[in-house]
Coordinates of C-alpha atoms in Angstrom, one line a residue:
X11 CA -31.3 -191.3 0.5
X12 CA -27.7 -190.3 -0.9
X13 CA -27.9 -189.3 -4.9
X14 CA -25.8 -191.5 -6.7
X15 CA -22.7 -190.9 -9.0
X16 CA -25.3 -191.3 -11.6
X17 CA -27.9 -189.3 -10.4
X18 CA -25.4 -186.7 -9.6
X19 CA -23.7 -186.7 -13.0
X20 CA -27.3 -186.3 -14.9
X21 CA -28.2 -183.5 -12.5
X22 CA -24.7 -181.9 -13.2
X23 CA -25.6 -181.7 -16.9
X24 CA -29.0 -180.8 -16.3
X25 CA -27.7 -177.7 -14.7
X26 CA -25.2 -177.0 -17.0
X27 CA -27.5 -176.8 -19.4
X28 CA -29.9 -174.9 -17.7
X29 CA -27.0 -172.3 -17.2
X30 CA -25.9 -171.9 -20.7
X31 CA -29.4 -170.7 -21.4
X32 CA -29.5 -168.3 -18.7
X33 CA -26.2 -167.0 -19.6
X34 CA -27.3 -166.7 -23.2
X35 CA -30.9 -164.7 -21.5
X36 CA -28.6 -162.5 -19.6
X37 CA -30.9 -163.6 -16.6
X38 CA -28.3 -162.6 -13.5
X39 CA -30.9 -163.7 -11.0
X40 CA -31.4 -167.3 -12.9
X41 CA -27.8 -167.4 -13.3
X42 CA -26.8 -167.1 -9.6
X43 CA -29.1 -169.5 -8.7
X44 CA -28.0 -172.5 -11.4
X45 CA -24.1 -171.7 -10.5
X46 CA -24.9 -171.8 -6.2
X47 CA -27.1 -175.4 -7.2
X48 CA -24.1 -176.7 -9.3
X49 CA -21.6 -175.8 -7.1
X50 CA -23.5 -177.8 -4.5
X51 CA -24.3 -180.6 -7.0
X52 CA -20.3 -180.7 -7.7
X53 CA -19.5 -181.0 -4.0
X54 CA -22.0 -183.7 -3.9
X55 CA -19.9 -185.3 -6.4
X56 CA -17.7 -185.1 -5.4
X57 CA -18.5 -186.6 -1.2
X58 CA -19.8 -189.4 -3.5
X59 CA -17.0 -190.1 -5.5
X60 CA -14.6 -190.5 -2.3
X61 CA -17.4 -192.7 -0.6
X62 CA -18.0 -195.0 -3.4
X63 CA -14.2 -196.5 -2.5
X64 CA -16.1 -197.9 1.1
X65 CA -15.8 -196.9 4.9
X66 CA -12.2 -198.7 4.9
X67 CA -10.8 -196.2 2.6
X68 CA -9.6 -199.8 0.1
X69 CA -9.6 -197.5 -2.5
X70 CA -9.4 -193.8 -3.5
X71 CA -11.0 -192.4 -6.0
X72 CA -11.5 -195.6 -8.2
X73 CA -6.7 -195.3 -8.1
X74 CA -5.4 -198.5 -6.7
X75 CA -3.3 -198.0 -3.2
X76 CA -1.4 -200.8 -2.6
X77 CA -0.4 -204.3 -4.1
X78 CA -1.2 -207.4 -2.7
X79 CA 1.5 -208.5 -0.3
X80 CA 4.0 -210.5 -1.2
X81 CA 3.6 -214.4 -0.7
X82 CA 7.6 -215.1 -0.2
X83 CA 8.7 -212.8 2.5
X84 CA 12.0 -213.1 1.4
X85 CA 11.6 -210.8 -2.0
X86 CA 10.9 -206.8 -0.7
X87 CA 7.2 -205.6 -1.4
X88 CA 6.8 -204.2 -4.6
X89 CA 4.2 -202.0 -6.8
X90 CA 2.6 -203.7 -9.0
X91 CA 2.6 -201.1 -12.2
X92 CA -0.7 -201.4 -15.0
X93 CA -0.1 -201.1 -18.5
X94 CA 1.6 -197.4 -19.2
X95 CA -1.1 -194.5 -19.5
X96 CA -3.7 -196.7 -18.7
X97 CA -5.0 -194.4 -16.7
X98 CA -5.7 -190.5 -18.2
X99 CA -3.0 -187.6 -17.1
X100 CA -5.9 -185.7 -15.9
X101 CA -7.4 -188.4 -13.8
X102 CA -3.9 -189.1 -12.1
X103 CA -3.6 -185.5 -11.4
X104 CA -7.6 -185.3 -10.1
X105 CA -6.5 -187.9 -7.9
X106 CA -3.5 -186.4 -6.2
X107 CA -5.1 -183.0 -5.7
X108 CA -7.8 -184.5 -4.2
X109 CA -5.5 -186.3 -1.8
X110 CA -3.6 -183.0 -1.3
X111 CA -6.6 -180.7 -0.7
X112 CA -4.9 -177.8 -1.9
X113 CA -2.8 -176.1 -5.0
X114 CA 0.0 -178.0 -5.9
X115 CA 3.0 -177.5 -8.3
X116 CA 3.6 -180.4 -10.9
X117 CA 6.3 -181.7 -8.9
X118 CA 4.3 -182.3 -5.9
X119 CA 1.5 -183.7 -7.4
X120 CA 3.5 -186.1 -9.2
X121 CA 5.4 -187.4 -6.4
X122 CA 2.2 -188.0 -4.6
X123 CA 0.7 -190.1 -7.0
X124 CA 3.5 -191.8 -7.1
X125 CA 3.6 -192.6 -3.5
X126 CA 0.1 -193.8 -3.0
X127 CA -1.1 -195.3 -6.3
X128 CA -0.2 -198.5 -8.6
X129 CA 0.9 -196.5 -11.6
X130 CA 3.8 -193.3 -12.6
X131 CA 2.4 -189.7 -13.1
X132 CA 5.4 -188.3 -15.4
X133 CA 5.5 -184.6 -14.4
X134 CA 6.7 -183.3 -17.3
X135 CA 3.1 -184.4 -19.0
X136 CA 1.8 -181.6 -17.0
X137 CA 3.1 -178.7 -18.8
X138 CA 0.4 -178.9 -21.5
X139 CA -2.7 -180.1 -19.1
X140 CA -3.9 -176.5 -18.0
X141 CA -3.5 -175.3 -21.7
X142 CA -5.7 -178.2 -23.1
X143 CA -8.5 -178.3 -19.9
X144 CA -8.7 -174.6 -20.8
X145 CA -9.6 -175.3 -24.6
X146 CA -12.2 -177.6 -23.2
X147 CA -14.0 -175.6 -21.3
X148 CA -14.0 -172.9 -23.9
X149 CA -15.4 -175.4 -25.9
X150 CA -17.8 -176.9 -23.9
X151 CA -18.6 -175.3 -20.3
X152 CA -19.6 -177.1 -18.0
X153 CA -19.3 -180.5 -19.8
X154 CA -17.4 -182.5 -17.5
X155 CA -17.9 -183.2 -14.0
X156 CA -14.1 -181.1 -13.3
X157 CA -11.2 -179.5 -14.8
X158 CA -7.7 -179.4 -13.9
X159 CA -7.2 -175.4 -13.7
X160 CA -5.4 -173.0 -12.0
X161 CA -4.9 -170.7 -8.7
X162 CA -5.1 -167.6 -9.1
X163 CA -3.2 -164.3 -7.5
X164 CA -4.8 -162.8 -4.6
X165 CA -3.8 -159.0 -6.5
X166 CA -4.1 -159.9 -10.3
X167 CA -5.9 -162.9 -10.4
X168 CA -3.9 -164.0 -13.0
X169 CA -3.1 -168.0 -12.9
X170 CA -0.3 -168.5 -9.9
X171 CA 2.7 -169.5 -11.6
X172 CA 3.4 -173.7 -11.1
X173 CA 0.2 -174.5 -9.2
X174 CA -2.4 -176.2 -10.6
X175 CA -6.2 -176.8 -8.6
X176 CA -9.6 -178.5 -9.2
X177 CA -12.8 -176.6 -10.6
X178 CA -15.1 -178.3 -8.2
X179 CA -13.0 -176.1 -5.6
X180 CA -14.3 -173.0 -4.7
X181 CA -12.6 -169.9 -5.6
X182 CA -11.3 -168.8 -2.1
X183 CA -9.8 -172.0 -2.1
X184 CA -7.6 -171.7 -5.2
X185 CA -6.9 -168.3 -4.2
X186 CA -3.2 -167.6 -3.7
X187 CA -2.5 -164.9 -1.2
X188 CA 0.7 -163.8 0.6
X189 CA 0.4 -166.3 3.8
X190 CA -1.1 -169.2 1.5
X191 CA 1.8 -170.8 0.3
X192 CA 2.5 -171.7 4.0
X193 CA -0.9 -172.7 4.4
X194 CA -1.9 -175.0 1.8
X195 CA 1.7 -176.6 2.8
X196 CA 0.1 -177.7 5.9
X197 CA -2.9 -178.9 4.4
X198 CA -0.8 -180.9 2.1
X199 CA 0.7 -182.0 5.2
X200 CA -2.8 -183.2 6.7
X201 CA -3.7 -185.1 3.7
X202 CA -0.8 -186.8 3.3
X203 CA -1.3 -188.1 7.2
X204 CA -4.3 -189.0 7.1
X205 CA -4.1 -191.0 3.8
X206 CA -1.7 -192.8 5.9
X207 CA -4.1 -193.5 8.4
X208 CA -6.7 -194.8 6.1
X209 CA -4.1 -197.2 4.5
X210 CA -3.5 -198.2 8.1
X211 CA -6.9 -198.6 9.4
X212 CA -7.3 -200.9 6.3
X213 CA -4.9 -203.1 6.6
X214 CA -2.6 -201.8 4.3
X215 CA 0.7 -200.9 5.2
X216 CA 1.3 -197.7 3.6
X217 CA 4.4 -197.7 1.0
X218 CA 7.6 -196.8 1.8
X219 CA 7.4 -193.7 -0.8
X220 CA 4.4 -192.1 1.4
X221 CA 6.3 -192.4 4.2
X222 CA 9.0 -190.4 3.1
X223 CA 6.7 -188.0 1.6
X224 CA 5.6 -187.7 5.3
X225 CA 8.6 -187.2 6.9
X226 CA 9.6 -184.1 4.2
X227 CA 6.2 -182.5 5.3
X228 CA 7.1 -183.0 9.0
X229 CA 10.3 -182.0 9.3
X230 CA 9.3 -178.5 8.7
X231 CA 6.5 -178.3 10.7
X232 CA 7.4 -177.4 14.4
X233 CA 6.2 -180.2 17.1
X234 CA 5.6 -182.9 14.1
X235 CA 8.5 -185.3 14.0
X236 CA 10.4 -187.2 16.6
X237 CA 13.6 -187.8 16.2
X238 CA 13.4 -190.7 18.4
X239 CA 11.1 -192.4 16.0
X240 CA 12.2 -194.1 12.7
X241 CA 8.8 -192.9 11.2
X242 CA 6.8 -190.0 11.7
X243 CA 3.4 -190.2 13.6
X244 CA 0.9 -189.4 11.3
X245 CA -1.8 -188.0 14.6
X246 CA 1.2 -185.7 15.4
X247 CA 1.5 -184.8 12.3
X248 CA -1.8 -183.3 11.7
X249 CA -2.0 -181.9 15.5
X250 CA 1.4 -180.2 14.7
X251 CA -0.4 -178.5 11.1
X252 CA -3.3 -177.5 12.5
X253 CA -1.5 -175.8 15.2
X254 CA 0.3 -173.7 13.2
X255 CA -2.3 -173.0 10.5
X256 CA -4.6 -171.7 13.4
X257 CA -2.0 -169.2 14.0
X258 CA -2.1 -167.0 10.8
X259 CA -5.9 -168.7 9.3
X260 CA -8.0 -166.2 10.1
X261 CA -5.6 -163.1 8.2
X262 CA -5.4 -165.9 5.1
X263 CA -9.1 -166.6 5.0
X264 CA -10.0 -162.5 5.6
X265 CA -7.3 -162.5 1.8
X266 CA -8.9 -165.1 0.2
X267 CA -12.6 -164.2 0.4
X268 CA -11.7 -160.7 -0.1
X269 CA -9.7 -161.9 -4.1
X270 CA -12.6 -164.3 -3.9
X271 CA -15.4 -161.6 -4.3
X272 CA -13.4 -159.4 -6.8
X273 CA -13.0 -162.2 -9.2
X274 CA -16.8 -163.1 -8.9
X275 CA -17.7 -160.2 -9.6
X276 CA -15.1 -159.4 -12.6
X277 CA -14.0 -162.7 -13.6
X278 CA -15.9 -164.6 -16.7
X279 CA -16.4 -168.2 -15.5
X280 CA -13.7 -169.4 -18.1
X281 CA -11.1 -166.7 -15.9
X282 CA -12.4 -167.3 -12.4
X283 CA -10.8 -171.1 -13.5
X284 CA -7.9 -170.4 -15.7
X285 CA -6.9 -166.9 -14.4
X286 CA -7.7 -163.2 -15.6
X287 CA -5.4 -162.7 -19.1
X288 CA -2.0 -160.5 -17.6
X289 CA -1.7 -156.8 -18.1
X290 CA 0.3 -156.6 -21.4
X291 CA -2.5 -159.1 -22.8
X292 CA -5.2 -157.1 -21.8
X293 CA -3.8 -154.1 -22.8
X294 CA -3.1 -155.5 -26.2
X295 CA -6.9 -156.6 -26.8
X296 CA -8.3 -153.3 -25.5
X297 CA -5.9 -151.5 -28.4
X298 CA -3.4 -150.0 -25.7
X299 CA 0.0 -150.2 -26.5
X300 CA 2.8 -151.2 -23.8
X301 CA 5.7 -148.9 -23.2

């Protein structure tokens, strides 16, 4: 039988804790081992957290999708909004990225939530979110079940300016690397479709904001929009991505793992999430001087 959310979240801690002690041991062996089990136990968490919302995909991630229609048919379908900041900056932004299923810049993020939930992410909120999940986990580790972080720079692996990513993600995925960009656009794409779909399959008819957000993704994706049609085909639309991301995935994924492993092996867990401090900061704490 599947853990629960529950379950799960006590196991997360469990290990957490476990790890601070063989961190503060110096145990490498013990320490491999709790970070391999919590990275599983966060993708569990994860699979559990996006299944809790039911087979018909109703719900996402405990965000509301869609109102209730409208009983007069002659007034035009409209959100209803909650209460402002009813639900947390860092929640809205957990959402989206999850939707997305890659790094995103504020802008993106923002307009997705927008498009597919009940309530207004304002982007500008953003600029201060990485800064203040970082002081958490300097604080605290592992105390939450994720943080909103960043990607990092396939060369430097310092935080990739704009984008921000999930912890539960694993480092190849948040690295940024020279065909990436294109990449995680297509997977952006894919995500967007197939939230689509699930509205669809639902009953829901998906709102007229996700649509457009849609048709920007398609209309740069050779073989993905119609021009005959007044809205793109989601199916097409994540046929056309995946044929193009086959194309140049293999040279992306060979970049990725390859940053991956240098930043597990250099990278303190607080900078394999936030980023490795730039050069003229670096320099400074070592004593160097810049020219």
């Amino acid at each position: 039988m599947a853990a629960t959310l529950e379950e799960l979240e006590q196991r997360l801690s469990h290990l957490r804790t476990e790890l601070r002690g063989a961190v503060r041991a110096r145990d490498k062996a013990e320490t491999t081992r709790i970070r391999r089990a919590l990275r599983e136990a966060e993708a569990a968490w994860e699979h559990a957290l996006e299944s809790e919302a039911g087979p018909d995909g109703e719900e996402l991630l405990a965000g509301s999708l869609t109102p209730p229609p409208s009983t007069n048919k002659s007034e035009p379908r409209r959100k209803e909004r909650p209460a402002h900041g009813s639900i947390p900056i860092r929640e809205q932004v957990h959402q989206a990225l999850t939707l997305l299923g890659a790094p995103a810049s504020p802008k993106l993020i923002s307009s997705t939530y927008e498009a597919f939930f009940t309530e207004p992410l304002v982007a500008t909120k953003l600029a201060s979110l990485r800064r203040d999940e970082e002081r958490s986990f300097t604080a605290q580790g592992y105390a939450r079940p994720y943080y909103i972080c960043a990607a990092l720079t396939h060369d430097r692996l310092v935080p990739a300016r704009g984008l921000l990513a999930l912890s539960t993600w694993p480092v190849e995925r948040r690295i940024i690397g020279p065909l990436s960009p294109r990449a995680d656009f297509l997977n952006h794409a894919v995500g967007t479709a197939q939230q689509i779909q699930r509205l669809t399959t639902a009953g829901h008819p998906a709102p007229d904001a996700a649509w457009r957000l849609l048709r920007r993704f398609a209309l740069t994706i050779p073989g993905a929009y119609d021009d005959s049609t007044s809205e793109p085909d989601p199916a097409r639309v994540i046929a056309a991505a995946h044929a193009e991301a086959a194309v140049h995935q293999q040279e992306d994924d060979q970049q990725r793992r390859a940053a991956a492993q240098r930043a597990r092996s250099q990278l303190t867990d607080l900078q394999q999430l936030f980023g490795a401090p730039p050069l003229r900061d670096a320099l400074r704490d070592a004593g160097g001087a810049m020219p």
